[in-house]
Short mmCIF file of C-alpha atoms in Angstrom, two decimals:
data_model
loop_
_atom_site.label_atom_id
_atom_site.label_comp_id
_atom_site.label_asym_id
_atom_site.label_seq_id
_atom_site.Cartn_x
_atom_site.Cartn_y
_atom_site.Cartn_z
CA PHE A 58 20.12 12.51 -2.24
CA VAL A 59 18.83 15.01 -4.80
CA SER A 60 15.19 16.34 -4.08
CA ALA A 61 13.18 17.57 -6.96
CA SER A 62 13.27 21.27 -6.52
CA GLU A 63 16.92 20.74 -6.64
CA ILE A 64 17.01 19.11 -10.18
CA VAL A 65 17.97 22.13 -12.91
CA ILE A 66 16.67 21.59 -16.16
CA ASP A 67 20.31 20.83 -18.54
CA SER A 68 21.28 22.37 -22.05
CA GLN A 69 19.35 19.35 -23.61
CA VAL A 70 15.86 20.63 -22.94
CA SER A 71 14.30 23.30 -24.99
CA MET A 72 12.78 26.28 -23.40
CA PHE A 73 10.76 28.62 -25.14
CA ASP A 74 8.35 31.85 -24.60
CA GLY A 75 4.74 30.18 -24.09
CA ILE A 76 5.75 26.83 -22.72
CA THR A 77 3.21 25.32 -20.39
CA THR A 78 3.64 23.76 -16.96
CA LYS A 79 2.81 20.21 -18.56
CA GLU A 80 5.69 20.79 -20.83
CA ILE A 81 7.96 21.91 -18.25
CA ASP A 82 7.00 18.80 -16.02
CA ALA A 83 7.82 16.29 -19.24
CA ALA A 84 10.94 18.64 -19.74
CA LEU A 85 11.94 18.00 -15.92
CA ILE A 86 11.05 14.36 -16.11
CA LEU A 87 13.44 13.88 -19.13
CA SER A 88 16.22 15.73 -17.86
CA ALA A 89 16.14 13.46 -14.82
CA LYS A 90 15.89 10.20 -16.52
CA SER A 91 18.94 11.29 -18.83
CA LYS A 92 21.29 11.10 -16.13
CA ILE A 93 19.86 8.19 -14.87
CA GLU A 94 22.84 6.10 -16.38
CA LYS A 95 25.13 8.32 -14.52
CA GLU A 96 23.68 8.53 -11.56
CA PRO A 97 20.77 5.61 -10.29
CA LEU A 98 19.43 7.78 -7.76
CA TYR A 99 18.46 9.89 -10.69
CA SER A 100 15.71 6.70 -11.18
CA LYS A 101 14.41 8.60 -7.52
CA VAL A 102 14.34 11.43 -8.82
CA ALA A 103 12.66 11.19 -11.91
CA ALA A 104 10.00 8.93 -10.43
CA ARG A 105 9.01 11.57 -7.91
CA LEU A 106 8.40 14.23 -10.75
CA LEU A 107 6.34 11.42 -12.89
CA LEU A 108 4.46 11.36 -9.28
CA THR A 109 3.89 14.90 -9.49
CA THR A 110 2.51 14.45 -13.20
CA VAL A 111 -0.07 11.46 -11.70
CA TYR A 112 -1.16 13.75 -9.08
CA LYS A 113 -2.28 16.24 -11.21
CA GLU A 114 -3.73 14.04 -13.85
CA VAL A 115 -5.79 12.34 -10.71
CA PHE A 116 -6.79 15.05 -8.82
CA GLN A 117 -6.83 17.51 -10.95
CA THR A 118 -4.35 19.49 -8.76
CA ASN A 119 -0.76 18.92 -6.77
CA PRO A 120 -2.18 18.04 -3.88
CA GLY A 121 1.52 18.37 -1.86
CA GLU A 122 1.50 18.07 2.24
CA GLN A 123 -2.21 17.28 2.18
CA MET A 124 -1.50 14.10 -0.35
CA GLU A 125 -2.89 11.52 2.57
CA GLN A 126 -5.95 13.37 2.95
CA PHE A 127 -6.84 12.81 -1.11
CA TYR A 128 -6.02 10.27 -1.25
CA ALA A 129 -8.71 9.36 1.55
CA GLU A 130 -11.38 11.32 1.25
CA LYS A 131 -11.68 10.73 -2.75
CA PHE A 132 -11.20 7.15 -2.53
CA PRO A 133 -15.13 6.66 -2.67
CA ASP A 134 -15.89 9.05 -5.40
CA TYR A 135 -13.09 7.29 -7.46
CA VAL A 136 -14.46 3.63 -7.11
CA THR A 137 -17.94 5.33 -7.99
CA HIS A 138 -17.16 7.19 -10.90
CA ALA A 139 -15.38 4.65 -12.58
CA VAL A 140 -18.24 2.20 -11.53
CA SER A 141 -20.03 4.84 -13.49
CA ILE A 142 -18.37 4.56 -16.42
CA GLY A 143 -17.72 1.07 -17.01
CA ARG A 144 -14.60 0.75 -15.86
CA LEU A 145 -14.80 -1.14 -12.74
CA SER A 146 -17.33 -3.89 -11.51
CA PRO A 147 -20.46 -2.23 -9.64
CA ASP A 148 -19.71 -5.39 -7.14
CA LEU A 149 -17.02 -2.92 -5.87
CA LEU A 150 -19.89 -0.81 -4.46
CA LYS A 151 -20.40 -3.19 -1.66
CA TYR A 152 -17.36 -2.70 0.04
CA ASP A 153 -17.07 -0.33 3.00
CA LEU A 154 -14.90 1.45 0.64
CA LYS A 155 -14.36 4.83 3.66
CA ALA A 156 -12.98 1.68 5.68
CA LEU A 157 -10.49 1.19 3.01
CA ALA A 158 -9.52 4.47 2.45
CA THR A 159 -8.34 4.37 5.96
CA ALA A 160 -5.77 1.31 5.05
CA ILE A 161 -4.36 3.21 2.18
CA ARG A 162 -0.72 4.29 2.51
CA PRO A 163 0.09 7.70 0.34
CA GLU A 164 3.84 7.12 1.48
CA ARG A 165 4.55 3.90 -0.17
CA ASP A 166 4.52 6.16 -4.02
CA LEU A 167 7.75 7.22 -2.69
CA LEU A 168 8.89 3.40 -3.11
CA PHE A 169 8.79 3.64 -6.91
CA GLU A 170 11.73 3.76 -9.15
CA TYR A 171 11.30 5.16 -12.24
CA LEU A 172 10.91 2.50 -14.82
CA GLY A 173 8.10 1.24 -12.08
CA ILE A 174 5.52 4.15 -11.76
CA GLN A 175 6.53 4.91 -15.43
CA THR A 176 5.20 1.50 -16.69
CA LEU A 177 1.91 1.68 -14.57
CA TYR A 178 1.00 5.26 -15.94
CA ASP A 179 1.72 4.14 -19.66
CA ARG A 180 -0.60 0.68 -19.28
CA TYR A 181 -1.85 -0.34 -16.33
CA PHE A 182 -3.59 3.18 -14.77
CA ILE A 183 -7.73 3.19 -15.41
CA HIS A 184 -8.52 5.80 -18.23
CA ASP A 185 -11.46 8.09 -18.74
CA ASN A 186 -11.28 10.20 -22.04
CA GLU A 187 -7.52 9.99 -21.92
CA ARG A 188 -7.32 10.95 -17.93
CA ARG A 189 -6.05 8.87 -15.65
CA VAL A 190 -8.27 8.25 -12.63
CA GLU A 191 -6.50 5.96 -10.69
CA GLY A 192 -3.47 6.78 -8.35
CA PRO A 193 -0.57 4.19 -7.57
CA GLN A 194 -1.86 3.46 -4.32
CA TRP A 195 -5.54 3.46 -5.95
CA PHE A 196 -4.41 0.86 -8.13
CA PHE A 197 -3.41 -1.27 -5.84
CA MET A 198 -6.18 -1.27 -3.68
CA ARG A 199 -8.69 -1.81 -6.67
CA VAL A 200 -6.75 -4.63 -7.83
CA ALA A 201 -6.97 -5.69 -3.60
CA MET A 202 -10.50 -5.51 -3.57
CA GLY A 203 -11.34 -7.54 -7.05
CA LEU A 204 -8.51 -10.43 -5.50
CA ALA A 205 -10.81 -10.68 -1.82
CA MET A 206 -13.97 -9.95 -3.45
CA LYS A 207 -15.55 -13.67 -2.89
CA GLU A 208 -13.50 -13.67 0.88
CA LYS A 209 -15.74 -14.26 3.98
CA GLU A 210 -14.10 -10.80 5.73
CA PRO A 211 -13.81 -9.33 1.80
CA GLU A 212 -12.85 -5.95 3.08
CA LYS A 213 -10.52 -7.45 6.13
CA ARG A 214 -8.74 -9.62 3.06
CA ALA A 215 -8.68 -6.42 0.46
CA VAL A 216 -6.37 -4.53 3.41
CA GLU A 217 -4.47 -7.68 3.26
CA PHE A 218 -3.32 -7.94 -0.10
CA TYR A 219 -3.01 -4.38 -1.04
CA ASP A 220 -0.18 -4.32 1.99
CA LEU A 221 1.24 -6.86 -0.10
CA LEU A 222 1.14 -5.26 -3.31
CA SER A 223 1.86 -1.69 -2.08
CA SER A 224 4.83 -2.37 -0.20
CA PHE A 225 6.23 -5.00 -2.95
CA ASP A 226 6.08 -7.70 -1.02
CA PHE A 227 3.94 -9.58 -3.52
CA MET A 228 3.21 -8.46 -7.25
CA SER A 229 0.62 -10.41 -9.10
CA SER A 230 1.08 -11.51 -12.57
CA THR A 231 0.43 -8.62 -15.73
CA PRO A 232 -3.63 -10.05 -15.67
CA THR A 233 -4.49 -9.89 -12.51
CA LEU A 234 -2.97 -6.07 -12.68
CA PHE A 235 -4.80 -5.21 -15.31
CA ASN A 236 -7.96 -7.21 -14.99
CA SER A 237 -8.66 -7.23 -11.01
CA ALA A 238 -12.08 -5.87 -10.05
CA THR A 239 -13.05 -4.62 -13.68
CA MET A 240 -16.00 -5.47 -15.46
CA ARG A 241 -13.59 -8.71 -17.45
CA PRO A 242 -11.67 -9.98 -14.19
CA GLN A 243 -9.81 -12.95 -16.38
CA LEU A 244 -6.60 -12.94 -13.80
CA SER A 245 -4.69 -15.86 -15.20
CA SER A 246 -1.43 -15.71 -17.02
CA CYS A 247 -0.68 -18.88 -19.43
CA PHE A 248 -3.96 -20.67 -21.60
CA LEU A 249 -3.47 -24.15 -23.02
CA THR A 250 -5.55 -24.85 -25.53
CA THR A 251 -5.77 -28.59 -28.17
CA VAL A 252 -6.62 -27.62 -31.78
CA GLY A 253 -8.63 -30.92 -33.03
CA ASP A 254 -7.97 -32.39 -36.80
CA ASP A 255 -10.65 -30.36 -38.50
CA LEU A 256 -11.23 -26.78 -39.95
CA GLU A 257 -13.87 -25.39 -37.31
CA HIS A 258 -12.07 -26.48 -34.29
CA ILE A 259 -8.87 -25.06 -35.84
CA PHE A 260 -11.02 -21.58 -36.21
CA LYS A 261 -12.49 -21.65 -32.95
CA ARG A 262 -9.49 -22.77 -31.38
CA ILE A 263 -8.31 -19.41 -33.63
CA SER A 264 -11.26 -17.45 -32.23
CA ASP A 265 -10.83 -18.20 -28.49
CA ASN A 266 -6.80 -17.89 -28.62
CA ALA A 267 -7.81 -14.09 -30.19
CA ARG A 268 -10.17 -13.53 -27.10
CA LEU A 269 -7.98 -14.60 -24.57
CA SER A 270 -5.04 -12.66 -25.80
CA LYS A 271 -7.52 -9.47 -25.83
CA TRP A 272 -7.59 -10.01 -21.89
CA ALA A 273 -3.80 -10.56 -21.26
CA GLY A 274 -3.92 -14.35 -21.45
CA GLY A 275 -0.51 -16.04 -22.33
CA LEU A 276 -1.18 -18.67 -25.26
CA GLY A 277 0.18 -22.23 -26.06
CA THR A 278 -1.53 -24.22 -28.42
CA ASP A 279 -1.18 -27.98 -29.21
CA TRP A 280 -1.39 -29.03 -32.77
CA THR A 281 -0.52 -32.44 -32.43
CA ASN A 282 -3.79 -33.82 -33.60
CA VAL A 283 -3.47 -31.82 -36.47
CA ARG A 284 -2.31 -34.18 -39.59
CA GLY A 285 1.23 -33.54 -41.34
CA MET A 286 1.43 -32.08 -44.67
CA GLY A 287 0.87 -34.25 -47.34
CA SER A 288 -1.14 -36.38 -45.53
CA TRP A 289 -4.06 -38.12 -47.05
CA ILE A 290 -7.78 -36.41 -46.51
CA LYS A 291 -10.86 -38.30 -47.32
CA GLY A 292 -11.54 -38.03 -51.09
#
């Protein structure tokens, strides 16, 4: 296995005077990504390099060997901050956040292939002023907390859900991953609607579908009741 420190930037990646560390990180990721087709293990290398970028953005530093400490100690601050900016539900503050923090397993970040962590980074992690404030294991715990919110033993169930998600033994659908524990906890994938044979109902369904689509719902619409082209209308 090739470690991240052994990666050599090839001739396809441009280096220049004044290049920033962020640009160097991006160049390293691009270099590793370009090799995946020839050697699949580079998917792991690219994932590790991208994780370093994620850590720098979320933690504002690269924790290195202190990763476990950072994940645990800063978890309550992450939840509190995300609630304060309106990204997550205030109901999360009812949890014993310090207890949940001890259940987080930072080493599971290493299970990611490149495409998995890149997809989470691009589409799923919570933002604040264009900065990700959610690391991979916080993300999984946040989803788990949303799922366990109405359970009789929410902390216990949240840890169980977290273990399933973070180990990749089970993965929820996109709406659940997007919306669990947020201010719009719409968790369902698919919605089927029926359109009535009048203008008011047609436009109501269009409005309903737009709102469902906004919160990641998949749509199926039954137009059976609407008269066909050439049909008679009153008058």
